[in-house]
Amino acid sequence: MLRLRALHRRRAHHRPPVLEVAGLRLDPFRREVHRDGRYVALTRKQFAVLEVLVTAGGGVVSAEELLERAWDVNADPFTNAVRITVSALRKRLGQPGIVATVPGVGYRIEVAAAAPGGDAG
Amino acid sequence: MSVRLKLTLSYAGFLLAAGGLLLATVWVFLLRYVPDQSVAGPGPFQPSRTDLQNAFVPRAGQAMVFLLVVGLVGGWFLAGRMLSPLARITDATRTAAAGSLSHRIRMEGRDDEFRELADAFDGMLGRLDAHVAEQQRFAANASHELRTPLAITQTLLDVARRNPAHDHDELLERLLHVNTRAVALTEALLLLSRADRRSFTHEPVDLSLFAEDAAETLLPLAEGRGVAIEVSGDAAPTTGSPALLQQLTTNLVHNAVVHNLPDGGTVWVTTRAGDEGVELSVVNTGEALGTSLVAILKEPFLRGSARTGGDQGVGLGLAIAESITRAHDGALLLARRAEGGLSATVRLPAGRWGR
Ligand SMILES: Nc1ncnc2c1ncn2[C@@H]1O[C@H](COP(=O)(O)OP(=O)(O)O)[C@@H](O)[C@H]1O
Ligand SMILES: [Mg+2]
């Protein structure tokens, strides 16, 4: 019982912080995403991809890096997984588009897109 | 008191009451008006009321006794005849209760309430009989399937014990493979019984999320086989068990990937929401299937094509999909595609939660 509580406290301390960017609110601990206050249901891979992109804070992430971090290092390098998951993720996040493709380089979160008037919450 | 006795007594009682009423009528409207003194006169003999009563009452009494006897005997006989179908139905019920479901009443005669009851009872027996037979067949199949990996394990272990010097790596590998199959089979059986008992939560869910999740999970398998998976469609909100509905979707997509063309096949997964309900359809390319084969694909332990691959299933995928769908008050429809392959459609009631 005591040990459980201690574990709980430790977990609470090490709870990863909630990430917020461009009207997106991503809670890695509860595995929940809200956009402009609206709950967005995501699959595991979609969430993992978004988490990597949000953590990069608007920086470009290459497809290879996404594959490594959201899938695993041994994933087939010729897979369509990233492309498919990103396009499904875009559809789920809705308009205006927030995940941008940087041709030939990778993907990033469009930080400026929802800046004016966007209530993050 | 038996129903037959009750009917007999009411029949006799009714006859007596009718007789009594007749006699009362005679008294009230006839005898009362006859003068009580004998009128002695020059005319012919005029009976007084007393004379009439003396002559009539004993006869009336005899008639009443006769009516009572007729009522009792006739009533007993008639009630017996009326109730005899009931005795047959009771006998049939006892036979069924003793465990024999093959017996039928097969009541002949006119269409009356008893005939209706007997026919309904026969129908129920028929369904029970079929159900029990299906369960027995299922249990026999399941035990047989479970025995196979155990028997293989036994053989492998026997061989290993007889050659202790032999390299054990391959043995371990094969044991692991066989055991994985046995675990998968057992899990499938458990899942089936859980769906059949309908013991699961009902939560608001969206089938389109399950479709994307299944595609994600199965993409490596599909790409390894040169099969493309395309997911499209709208949100499909319904209510049910997330775990079971995810399993249902995964089973259908898995089948569509595995039973596809050897190379260059495609799987289309589509979700739709309408007024009547929500729909998930999984369509795949593949070999042409016969209509008669498609009709029985949902049968447990049936494996359609003879083609054996590494991902040979246990033959419960569609049986599980069917029972999960039914447990959610939906329908699973399978149709062959003229171009080859299969189209599987799940229809579920629409969820009463916001879109
Ligand atoms: N999408 C499909 N396309 C073609 N055949 C299929 C498809 N789904 C199922 N089948 C056929 O139905 C059979 C039973 O399917 P299932 O119950 O999932 O068992 P399993 O996949 O384990 O063999 C399969 O062996 C296959 O022949
Ligand atoms: Mg299968």
XYZ file of C-alpha atoms and ligand atoms in Angstrom:
504
model
C 0.000 0.000 0.000
C 2.737 2.393 1.090
C 4.865 1.366 -1.791
C 1.986 1.911 -4.177
C 1.476 5.404 -2.861
C 5.184 6.124 -3.149
C 5.105 4.873 -6.720
C 2.146 7.068 -7.394
C 3.901 10.111 -5.972
C 7.008 9.385 -7.964
C 4.932 9.029 -11.109
C 3.138 12.254 -10.417
C 6.493 13.965 -10.110
C 7.799 12.509 -13.308
C 4.624 13.130 -15.193
C 5.640 14.535 -18.580
C 4.522 18.149 -19.023
C 1.479 19.070 -21.087
C 2.623 20.482 -24.432
C 0.875 23.465 -25.976
C 1.517 24.950 -29.370
C -0.622 26.739 -31.956
C -3.966 25.988 -30.262
C -2.969 22.351 -29.728
C -2.881 20.953 -26.234
C -1.210 17.562 -25.972
C -1.112 15.663 -22.701
C 1.407 12.782 -23.033
C 0.466 11.353 -19.646
C -3.251 10.989 -20.369
C -2.636 10.497 -24.095
C -5.136 13.224 -24.933
C -5.146 15.930 -27.568
C -7.364 19.007 -27.711
C -7.435 21.498 -30.523
C -8.940 24.882 -29.640
C -10.602 23.184 -26.687
C -12.138 20.392 -28.764
C -11.129 16.787 -27.983
C -9.476 15.000 -30.897
C -9.445 11.203 -30.830
C -6.229 9.776 -32.302
C -4.779 6.334 -32.882
C -1.550 5.373 -31.121
C 0.679 6.116 -34.089
C -1.088 9.358 -34.900
C -0.539 10.478 -31.329
C 3.097 9.432 -31.372
C 3.733 11.344 -34.604
C 2.012 14.456 -33.284
C 3.971 14.235 -30.058
C 7.265 14.185 -31.945
C 6.184 17.135 -34.116
C 4.885 19.174 -31.178
C 8.020 18.479 -29.168
C 10.052 19.827 -32.079
C 8.095 23.049 -31.540
C 7.692 24.045 -35.164
C 11.047 22.640 -36.257
C 11.151 20.297 -39.262
C 11.251 16.565 -38.529
C 12.319 14.220 -41.315
C 10.259 11.166 -42.255
C 13.147 8.908 -41.209
C 13.283 10.474 -37.801
C 9.515 10.148 -37.378
C 9.749 6.503 -38.349
C 12.510 5.948 -35.825
C 10.800 7.715 -32.975
C 7.104 6.933 -33.511
C 7.630 3.388 -34.801
C 10.965 1.786 -34.129
C 14.526 1.790 -35.324
C 14.059 -1.486 -37.152
C 11.065 -0.349 -39.188
C 11.208 -1.031 -42.899
C 12.745 2.175 -44.379
C 10.573 1.894 -47.504
C 7.297 1.778 -45.639
C 4.444 4.152 -46.391
C 3.548 4.243 -42.718
C 4.646 7.832 -42.100
C 2.876 9.246 -45.152
C -0.335 7.362 -44.366
C -0.348 8.247 -40.687
C 0.421 11.929 -41.303
C -2.410 12.228 -43.816
C -4.836 10.530 -41.412
C -3.595 12.787 -38.616
C -4.216 15.890 -40.740
C -7.774 14.781 -41.375
C -8.402 14.222 -37.692
C -6.982 17.583 -36.660
C -9.281 19.365 -39.121
C -9.111 22.817 -40.648
C -7.112 25.010 -40.833
C -4.268 22.625 -41.638
C -1.616 22.612 -38.975
C 0.811 19.902 -40.098
C 2.839 21.225 -42.985
C 4.941 19.251 -45.450
C 8.357 20.677 -46.174
C 9.040 19.136 -49.587
C 12.054 16.879 -49.656
C 12.806 17.472 -45.979
C 9.970 16.412 -43.704
C 7.086 17.726 -41.646
C 6.528 20.435 -39.079
C 3.805 22.073 -37.032
C 2.617 25.367 -38.492
C 3.099 27.481 -35.380
C 1.945 30.732 -36.960
C -1.295 29.301 -38.344
C -3.436 29.556 -35.230
C -1.550 32.280 -33.390
C -4.030 35.199 -33.593
C -7.188 34.642 -31.584
C -6.375 30.967 -30.990
C -7.338 30.081 -27.424
C -5.155 27.278 -26.292
C -7.146 25.339 -23.805
C -58.575 -30.145 -8.059
C -57.747 -31.064 -11.627
C -58.896 -28.918 -14.514
C -60.903 -31.877 -15.823
C -62.880 -32.139 -12.571
C -63.422 -28.396 -12.465
C -64.738 -28.382 -16.022
C -67.025 -31.358 -15.246
C -68.480 -29.732 -12.151
C -69.067 -26.416 -13.884
C -70.729 -28.203 -16.793
C -73.043 -30.177 -14.474
C -73.694 -27.088 -12.372
C -74.645 -25.144 -15.447
C -77.082 -27.842 -16.584
C -78.715 -27.930 -13.133
C -79.032 -24.140 -13.050
C -80.671 -24.158 -16.478
C -83.103 -26.902 -15.345
C -83.896 -25.005 -12.171
C -84.590 -21.869 -14.164
C -87.027 -23.737 -16.407
C -88.901 -25.140 -13.389
C -89.032 -21.708 -11.798
C -90.553 -20.359 -15.000
C -93.214 -23.045 -14.931
C -94.025 -22.125 -11.342
C -94.083 -18.374 -11.786
C -96.002 -18.155 -15.031
C -98.204 -21.235 -14.912
C -98.879 -23.004 -11.652
C -99.392 -19.815 -9.701
C -102.540 -18.992 -11.680
C -104.249 -22.300 -11.085
C -106.804 -21.991 -8.183
C -105.901 -23.931 -5.075
C -109.373 -25.358 -4.299
C -110.794 -28.049 -6.444
C -113.720 -26.639 -8.197
C -116.425 -29.205 -7.737
C -118.935 -28.668 -10.432
C -120.908 -30.263 -13.152
C -118.098 -30.048 -15.664
C -115.232 -32.490 -16.219
C -112.565 -32.962 -13.527
C -110.615 -29.751 -12.899
C -107.265 -30.460 -11.132
C -106.376 -28.048 -8.358
C -102.875 -26.547 -7.900
C -102.098 -29.228 -5.314
C -103.069 -31.956 -7.713
C -100.806 -30.501 -10.336
C -97.954 -30.087 -7.899
C -98.300 -33.651 -6.677
C -98.156 -34.922 -10.200
C -95.390 -32.616 -11.441
C -92.817 -32.209 -8.647
C -91.611 -35.858 -8.471
C -91.232 -35.959 -12.256
C -89.349 -32.656 -12.207
C -87.078 -34.021 -9.492
C -86.318 -37.095 -11.595
C -85.548 -34.879 -14.547
C -83.151 -32.839 -12.418
C -81.355 -35.966 -11.209
C -81.125 -37.138 -14.792
C -79.673 -33.779 -15.801
C -77.118 -34.014 -12.981
C -76.000 -37.453 -14.106
C -75.833 -36.397 -17.765
C -73.928 -33.264 -16.748
C -71.373 -35.184 -14.694
C -70.817 -38.052 -17.103
C -70.979 -35.937 -20.258
C -68.867 -33.200 -18.716
C -66.204 -35.669 -17.606
C -66.108 -37.180 -21.053
C -66.093 -33.864 -22.933
C -63.492 -32.288 -20.662
C -61.275 -35.312 -21.175
C -61.532 -34.934 -24.906
C -60.864 -31.193 -24.815
C -57.863 -31.591 -22.587
C -56.225 -34.557 -24.255
C -53.905 -32.383 -26.447
C -52.652 -30.781 -23.248
C -51.592 -34.187 -21.958
C -49.576 -34.744 -25.130
C -47.892 -31.378 -24.755
C -47.099 -32.145 -21.122
C -45.604 -35.492 -22.102
C -43.454 -33.783 -24.732
C -42.288 -31.220 -22.173
C -41.287 -33.983 -19.773
C -39.393 -35.763 -22.529
C -37.548 -32.556 -23.402
C -36.811 -31.854 -19.745
C -35.304 -35.321 -19.461
C -32.814 -34.301 -22.146
C -34.226 -35.631 -25.395
C -34.688 -32.721 -27.794
C -35.374 -34.767 -30.911
C -38.976 -35.584 -29.899
C -41.742 -33.516 -31.575
C -45.476 -33.288 -30.753
C -46.607 -32.950 -34.373
C -50.216 -32.236 -33.356
C -52.695 -33.000 -36.118
C -56.251 -31.708 -36.419
C -57.816 -28.304 -36.764
C -56.123 -24.981 -36.141
C -57.066 -24.216 -32.564
C -55.219 -22.793 -29.596
C -53.773 -26.160 -28.610
C -52.492 -26.763 -32.104
C -50.882 -23.323 -32.019
C -49.242 -24.077 -28.686
C -48.003 -27.451 -29.909
C -46.580 -25.924 -33.098
C -44.843 -23.169 -31.139
C -43.441 -25.796 -28.804
C -42.182 -27.876 -31.731
C -40.538 -24.779 -33.173
C -38.813 -24.071 -29.891
C -37.607 -27.662 -29.624
C -36.257 -27.456 -33.153
C -34.273 -24.328 -32.418
C -32.952 -25.698 -29.132
C -31.983 -28.909 -30.845
C -30.074 -27.076 -33.579
C -28.410 -24.816 -31.041
C -27.241 -27.679 -28.857
C -25.991 -29.588 -31.887
C -24.046 -26.493 -32.996
C -22.529 -26.091 -29.549
C -21.499 -29.733 -29.479
C -19.951 -29.495 -32.916
C -18.130 -26.352 -31.800
C -16.802 -27.997 -28.645
C -15.647 -31.026 -30.620
C -13.892 -28.813 -33.177
C -12.329 -26.648 -30.492
C -10.961 -29.635 -28.600
C -9.605 -31.090 -31.794
C -7.907 -27.811 -32.687
C -6.476 -27.456 -29.204
C -5.224 -31.005 -29.262
C -3.158 -30.461 -32.396
C -0.539 -28.089 -30.915
C -0.399 -30.140 -27.736
C 0.183 -33.328 -29.706
C 2.914 -31.647 -31.753
C 4.558 -30.417 -28.556
C 4.416 -33.936 -27.176
C 6.119 -35.347 -30.250
C 8.814 -32.674 -30.228
C 9.543 -33.294 -26.565
C 9.654 -37.073 -27.070
C 12.153 -36.726 -29.893
C 14.285 -34.340 -27.840
C 14.344 -36.711 -24.885
C 15.461 -39.603 -27.028
C 18.331 -37.572 -28.556
C 19.701 -35.572 -25.618
C 22.808 -34.628 -27.573
C 20.759 -32.924 -30.285
C 20.865 -29.192 -30.875
C 18.000 -27.641 -28.949
C 17.778 -24.265 -30.621
C 15.583 -25.501 -33.408
C 13.441 -27.408 -30.930
C 12.885 -24.280 -28.866
C 12.031 -22.338 -31.979
C 9.422 -24.867 -33.036
C 7.997 -25.209 -29.548
C 7.656 -21.445 -29.378
C 5.857 -21.382 -32.713
C 3.446 -24.143 -31.728
C 2.793 -22.587 -28.366
C 2.086 -19.190 -29.905
C -0.578 -20.795 -32.044
C -2.116 -22.547 -29.065
C -2.232 -19.287 -27.121
C -3.785 -17.467 -30.072
C -6.421 -20.165 -30.394
C -7.263 -20.123 -26.704
C -7.529 -16.351 -26.740
C -9.825 -16.507 -29.741
C -12.058 -19.011 -27.937
C -12.200 -16.823 -24.837
C -13.049 -13.805 -26.933
C -15.834 -15.697 -28.624
C -17.443 -16.703 -25.358
C -17.086 -13.187 -23.985
C -18.892 -11.731 -26.977
C -21.571 -14.412 -26.823
C -22.260 -13.700 -23.171
C -22.486 -9.998 -23.978
C -20.452 -9.199 -20.905
C -18.784 -5.982 -21.954
C -19.066 -2.243 -21.503
C -20.981 0.054 -23.810
C -19.051 3.204 -24.535
C -19.312 5.807 -27.265
C -16.813 4.852 -29.969
C -15.935 5.852 -33.513
C -15.418 3.033 -36.012
C -13.230 5.196 -38.243
C -10.628 5.336 -35.479
C -10.616 1.538 -35.253
C -10.246 1.325 -39.024
C -7.181 3.571 -38.956
C -5.765 1.719 -35.970
C -6.195 -1.669 -37.654
C -4.540 -0.348 -40.805
C -1.630 0.964 -38.725
C -1.193 -2.335 -36.933
C -1.399 -4.437 -40.072
C 0.574 -2.171 -42.402
C 3.905 -4.000 -41.873
C 2.226 -7.339 -42.633
C 0.494 -5.859 -45.675
C 3.628 -4.197 -47.039
C 5.530 -7.427 -46.574
C 2.976 -9.074 -48.865
C 2.816 -6.233 -51.351
C -0.726 -5.295 -50.341
C -1.819 -1.643 -50.071
C -4.349 -0.556 -47.444
C -6.510 2.491 -48.140
C -8.627 3.910 -45.345
C -11.259 6.513 -46.117
C -14.654 7.728 -44.993
C -16.333 9.751 -42.294
C -16.638 9.424 -38.557
C -18.925 6.510 -37.662
C -20.129 7.011 -34.090
C -21.723 4.076 -32.349
C -21.694 2.518 -28.891
C -20.038 -0.676 -27.754
C -16.954 -2.275 -26.342
C -13.830 -0.547 -27.724
C -11.757 -3.703 -27.266
C -14.228 -5.970 -29.058
C -14.967 -3.543 -31.894
C -11.249 -3.021 -32.417
C -10.873 -6.798 -32.581
C -13.710 -7.031 -35.090
C -12.118 -4.415 -37.349
C -8.674 -5.950 -37.042
C -10.003 -9.429 -37.888
C -11.671 -8.173 -41.061
C -8.664 -6.151 -42.209
C -6.317 -9.012 -41.321
C -8.359 -11.400 -43.458
C -8.428 -8.882 -46.296
C -4.627 -8.657 -46.181
C -3.882 -12.345 -45.736
C -6.439 -13.782 -48.179
C -5.435 -11.412 -50.941
C -3.520 -11.643 -54.198
C 0.045 -12.999 -53.872
C 1.341 -9.565 -54.874
C -0.035 -6.129 -55.714
C -3.332 -6.535 -53.923
C -5.396 -3.758 -52.361
C -7.607 -3.429 -49.288
C -10.175 -0.629 -49.073
C -11.481 0.173 -45.617
C -14.388 2.618 -45.566
C -16.570 3.964 -42.773
C -19.928 5.653 -43.228
C -22.642 7.109 -41.038
C -26.280 7.355 -42.094
C -29.683 7.771 -40.486
C -30.126 4.047 -39.972
C -26.747 3.389 -38.461
C -23.056 3.237 -39.125
C -21.208 1.029 -41.546
C -17.687 -0.304 -41.838
C -16.773 -2.012 -45.057
C -13.609 -3.896 -45.814
C -13.152 -4.807 -49.459
C -10.195 -6.656 -50.899
C -8.857 -7.993 -54.151
C -8.034 -11.664 -54.363
C -8.922 -14.985 -55.933
C -12.487 -15.392 -57.155
C -14.644 -17.039 -54.496
C -17.622 -19.344 -55.035
C -21.029 -18.181 -53.808
C -21.552 -21.375 -51.846
C -18.191 -20.964 -50.134
C -18.896 -17.368 -49.148
C -22.152 -18.493 -47.538
C -20.315 -20.680 -45.028
C -17.155 -18.644 -44.376
C -18.411 -17.547 -40.949
C -18.510 -21.148 -39.713
C -16.032 -21.660 -36.885
C -12.825 -23.475 -37.838
C -13.532 -23.250 -41.533
C -10.559 -22.252 -43.641
C -11.484 -21.444 -47.183
C -8.673 -21.840 -49.643
C -6.186 -24.681 -49.535
C -3.365 -22.189 -49.947
C -1.233 -22.371 -46.823
C 0.872 -19.444 -45.788
C 2.891 -18.588 -42.724
C -0.012 -16.579 -41.322
C -2.477 -19.406 -41.490
C -5.195 -18.411 -39.013
C -7.075 -20.640 -36.668
C -10.305 -20.305 -38.649
C -12.127 -18.325 -35.995
C -11.622 -14.807 -37.370
C -14.993 -14.483 -39.070
C -16.838 -16.464 -36.386
C -15.544 -13.952 -33.846
C -16.402 -11.019 -36.106
C -19.911 -12.397 -36.481
C -20.529 -12.881 -32.784
C -19.077 -9.478 -31.863
C -21.328 -7.840 -34.452
C -24.380 -9.720 -33.222
C -23.581 -8.878 -29.608
C -23.694 -5.217 -30.686
C -27.090 -5.679 -32.373
C -25.538 -5.343 -35.810
C -25.134 -7.452 -38.917
C -22.072 -8.744 -40.761
C -22.604 -9.207 -44.491
C -20.142 -11.037 -46.725
C -20.296 -10.827 -50.486
C -17.998 -12.156 -53.164
C -16.621 -9.670 -55.614
C -17.055 -10.574 -59.249
C -13.487 -9.348 -59.900
C -12.212 -11.661 -57.155
C -11.849 -11.130 -53.435
C -14.380 -10.386 -50.758
C -16.448 -7.494 -49.490
C -17.288 -7.557 -45.781
C -19.711 -5.011 -44.350
C -20.530 -4.431 -40.691
C -23.699 -2.474 -39.908
C -24.197 -1.219 -36.371
C -26.844 0.978 -34.774
C -25.903 4.664 -34.717
C -24.517 5.955 -31.447
C -26.601 8.512 -29.622
C -23.707 10.828 -29.033
C -22.699 14.036 -30.753
C -21.024 14.046 -34.128
N -11.242 -10.962 -47.002
C -11.233 -12.234 -47.456
N -10.978 -12.502 -48.739
C -10.974 -13.775 -49.190
N -11.219 -14.859 -48.415
C -11.484 -14.651 -47.123
C -11.503 -13.330 -46.578
N -11.815 -13.422 -45.262
C -11.960 -14.728 -45.002
N -11.771 -15.482 -46.106
C -11.872 -16.934 -46.182
O -12.628 -17.374 -45.061
C -11.913 -18.316 -44.287
C -12.249 -18.147 -42.830
O -11.766 -16.916 -42.354
P -11.425 -16.772 -40.827
O -12.656 -17.177 -40.063
O -10.897 -15.408 -40.555
O -10.325 -17.853 -40.585
P -8.788 -17.779 -40.953
O -8.513 -16.407 -41.467
O -8.159 -18.053 -39.660
O -8.569 -18.859 -41.956
C -10.465 -18.055 -44.609
O -9.695 -19.225 -44.468
C -10.520 -17.586 -46.068
O -10.507 -18.674 -46.930
Mg -8.781 -14.760 -40.314
